[in-house]
XYZ file of C-alpha atoms in Angstrom:
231
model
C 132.354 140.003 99.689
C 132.668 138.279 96.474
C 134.121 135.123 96.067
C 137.138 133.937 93.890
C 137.925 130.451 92.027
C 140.015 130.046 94.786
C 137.205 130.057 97.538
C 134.743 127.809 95.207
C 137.497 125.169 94.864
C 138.705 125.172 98.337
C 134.968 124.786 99.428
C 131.973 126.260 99.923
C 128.639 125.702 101.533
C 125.825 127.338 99.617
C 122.464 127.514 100.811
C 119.939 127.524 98.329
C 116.099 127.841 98.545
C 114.776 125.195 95.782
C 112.133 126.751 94.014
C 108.691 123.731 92.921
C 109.437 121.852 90.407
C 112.843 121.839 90.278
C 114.790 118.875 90.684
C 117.883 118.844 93.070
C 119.951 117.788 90.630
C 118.799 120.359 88.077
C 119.797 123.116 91.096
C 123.393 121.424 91.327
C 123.567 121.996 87.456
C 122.423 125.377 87.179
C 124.935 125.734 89.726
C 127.995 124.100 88.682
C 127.130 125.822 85.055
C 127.055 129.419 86.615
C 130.317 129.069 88.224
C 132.301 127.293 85.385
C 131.274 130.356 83.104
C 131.887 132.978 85.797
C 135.489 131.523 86.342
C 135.655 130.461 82.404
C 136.971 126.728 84.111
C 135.908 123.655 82.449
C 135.260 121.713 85.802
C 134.398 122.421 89.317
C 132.955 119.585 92.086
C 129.630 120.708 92.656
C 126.852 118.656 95.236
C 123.687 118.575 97.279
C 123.423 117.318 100.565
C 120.165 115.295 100.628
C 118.030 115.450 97.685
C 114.549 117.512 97.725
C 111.271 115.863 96.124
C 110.669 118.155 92.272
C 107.200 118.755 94.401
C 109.147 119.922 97.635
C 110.713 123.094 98.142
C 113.169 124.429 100.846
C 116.641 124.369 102.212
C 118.854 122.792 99.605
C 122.692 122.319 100.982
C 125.254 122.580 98.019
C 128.890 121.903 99.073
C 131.697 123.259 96.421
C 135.104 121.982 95.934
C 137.079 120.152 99.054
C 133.432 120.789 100.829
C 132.076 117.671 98.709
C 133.872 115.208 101.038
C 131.688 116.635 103.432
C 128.479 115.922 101.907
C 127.308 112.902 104.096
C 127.608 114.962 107.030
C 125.237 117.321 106.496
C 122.927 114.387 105.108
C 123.599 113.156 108.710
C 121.966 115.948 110.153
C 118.280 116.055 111.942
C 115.744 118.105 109.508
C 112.697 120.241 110.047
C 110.008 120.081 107.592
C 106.447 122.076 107.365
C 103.710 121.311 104.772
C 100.274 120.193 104.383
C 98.498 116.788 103.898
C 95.225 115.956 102.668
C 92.994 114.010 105.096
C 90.616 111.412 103.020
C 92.211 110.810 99.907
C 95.137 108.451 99.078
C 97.596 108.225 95.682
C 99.662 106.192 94.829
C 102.949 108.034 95.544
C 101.461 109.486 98.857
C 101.519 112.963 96.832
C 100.309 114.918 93.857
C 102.627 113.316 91.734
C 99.842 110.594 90.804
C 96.009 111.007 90.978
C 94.081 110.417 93.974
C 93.493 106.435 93.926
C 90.742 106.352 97.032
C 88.885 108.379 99.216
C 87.809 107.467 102.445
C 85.144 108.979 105.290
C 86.353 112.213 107.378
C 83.287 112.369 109.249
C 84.533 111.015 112.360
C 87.619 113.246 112.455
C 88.028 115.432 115.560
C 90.846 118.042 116.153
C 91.463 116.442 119.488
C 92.072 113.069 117.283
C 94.207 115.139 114.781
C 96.650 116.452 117.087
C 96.561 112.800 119.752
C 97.088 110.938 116.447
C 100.328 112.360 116.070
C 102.103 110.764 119.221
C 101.884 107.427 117.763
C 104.782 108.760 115.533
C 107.357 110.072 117.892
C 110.233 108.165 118.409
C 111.900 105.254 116.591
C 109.409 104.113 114.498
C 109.424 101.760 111.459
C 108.651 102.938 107.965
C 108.109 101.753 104.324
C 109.478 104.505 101.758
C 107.058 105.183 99.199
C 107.426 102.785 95.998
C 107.645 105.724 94.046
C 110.963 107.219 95.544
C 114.739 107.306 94.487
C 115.304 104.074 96.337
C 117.096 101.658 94.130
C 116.475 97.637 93.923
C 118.230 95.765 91.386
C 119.841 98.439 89.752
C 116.457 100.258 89.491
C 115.171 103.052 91.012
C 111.648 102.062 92.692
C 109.643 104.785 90.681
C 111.118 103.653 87.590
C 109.239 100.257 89.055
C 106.302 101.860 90.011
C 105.715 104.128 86.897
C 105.450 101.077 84.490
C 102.862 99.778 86.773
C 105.349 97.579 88.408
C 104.457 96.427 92.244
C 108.050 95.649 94.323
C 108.117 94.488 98.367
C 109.982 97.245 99.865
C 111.255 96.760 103.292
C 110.538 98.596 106.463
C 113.899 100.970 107.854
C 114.021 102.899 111.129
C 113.673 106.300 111.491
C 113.231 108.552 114.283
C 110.434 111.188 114.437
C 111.502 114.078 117.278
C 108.440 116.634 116.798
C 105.382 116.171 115.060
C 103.157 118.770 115.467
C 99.757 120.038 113.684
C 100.158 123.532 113.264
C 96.784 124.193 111.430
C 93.252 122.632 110.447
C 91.146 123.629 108.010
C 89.872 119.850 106.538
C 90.798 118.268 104.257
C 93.829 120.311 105.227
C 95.998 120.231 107.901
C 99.260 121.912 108.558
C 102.082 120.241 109.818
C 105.766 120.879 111.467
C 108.097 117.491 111.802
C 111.662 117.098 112.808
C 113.472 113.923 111.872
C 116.286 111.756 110.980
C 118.079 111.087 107.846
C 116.229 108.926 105.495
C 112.627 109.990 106.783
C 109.765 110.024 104.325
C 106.974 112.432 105.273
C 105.316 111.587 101.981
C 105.233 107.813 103.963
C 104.233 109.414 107.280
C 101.581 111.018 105.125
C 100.155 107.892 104.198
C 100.344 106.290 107.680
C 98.732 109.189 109.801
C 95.558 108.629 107.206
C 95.846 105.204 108.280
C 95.849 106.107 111.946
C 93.032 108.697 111.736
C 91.232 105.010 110.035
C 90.697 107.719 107.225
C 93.751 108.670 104.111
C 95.875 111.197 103.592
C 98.079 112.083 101.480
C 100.877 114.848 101.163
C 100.363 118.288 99.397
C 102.591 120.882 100.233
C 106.179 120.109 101.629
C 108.728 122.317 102.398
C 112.332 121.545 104.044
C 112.938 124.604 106.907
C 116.068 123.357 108.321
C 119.040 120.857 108.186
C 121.140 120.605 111.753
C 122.041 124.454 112.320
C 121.126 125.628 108.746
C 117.743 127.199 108.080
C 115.747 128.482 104.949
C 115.717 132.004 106.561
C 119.559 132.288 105.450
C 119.148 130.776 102.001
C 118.937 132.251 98.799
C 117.143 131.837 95.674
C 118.708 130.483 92.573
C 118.528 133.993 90.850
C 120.386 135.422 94.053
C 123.375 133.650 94.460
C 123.764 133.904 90.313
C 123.472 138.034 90.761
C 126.024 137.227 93.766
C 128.583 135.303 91.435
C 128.887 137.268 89.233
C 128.640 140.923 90.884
């Protein structure tokens, strides 16, 4: 059933399948464009619910209208993430956004240690974001910082891992499934497993499956919901 101005305004919650490389922001704007020209309206409240790495993709939540005062809710919400990290190599951003930095010996690696390696994570657990991430200090975000070389103490914030489980191994890569709070890094908990296997690792695929009771398999693509608007 197609939606009117009406609906849009009074709130929606879209569910939208970022596509790589796209920032979330850039999805909210294709977006909020789409429906402005579909409506011919020169302004519409248009937001995501938790931002998605450029090098991420997966289940974006965009809340229209009245549904924007709902935002933090859904950023509230446990999340499910799959992906892949890199055993033996480190960057600097704990992804492929920067070039490996170090490697490190994988000889000793077992996939009994691989998968017993992962309880040390469950739980509350304390962990450093990445200094290249949106966090800001001083007015800054911390990969402005960390792009011009700059090195900042970031503190350590508690977040709770409920599943971590390797779901493949084929080294260097291994597969992954995690379920976690708000404000979890898995770029960071890429960087601490390597530590934990007394290896590296960084992170090289990521993608966000779920957020609360919403799931990827009931998103759309960008190019969908567009056809949808306007139909």
């Amino acid at each position: 059933m197609t939606k009117t101005l009406e609906d849009y305004k009074n709130g929606q919650v879209l569910l939208i399948d970022k596509p790589l490389e796209w920032t979330s922001f850039q999805v909210v704007n294709k977006l909020r464009w789409h429906i402005k020209q579909q409506f011919n309206i020169k302004k519409i409240k248009v937001g995501h619910a938790g931002t998605l790495d450029p090098l991420a993709t997966g289940l974006l939540i965009i809340c229209t209208g009245k549904q924007t005062k709902n935002i933090h809710e859904y950023q509230g919400q446990i999340k499910e993430y799959t992906g892949t990290f890199t055993i033996g190599a480190t960057t600097p951003s704990y992804d492929l956004e920067t070039e490996v930095n170090e490697t490190f010996t994988t000889e000793h690696i077992t996939e009994d240690l691989l998968h017993k390696t992962t309880k040390q994570f469950l739980g509350k657990i304390q962990q450093k974001p990445p200094i290249f991430s949106a966090i800001k200090k001083d007015g800054k975000r911390l990969y402005e910082l960390a792009r011009k070389g700059e090195t900042t103490e970031i503190k350590a914030r508690e977040v709770e891992i409920n599943e971590f489980e390797i779901t493949n191994i084929n080294l260097p890569k291994v597969d992954f499934r995690i379920v976690c709070s708000k404000g979890t890094y898995i770029r960071s908990i890429a960087y601490d497993y390597g530590i934990a296997l007394n290896s590296g690792a960084h992170l090289s695929t990521l993608r966000r499956t779920k957020i609360g009771d919403f799931s990827t398999e009931n998103a759309q693509s960008i190019e969908g919901f567009i056809e949808q608007l306007s139909e």
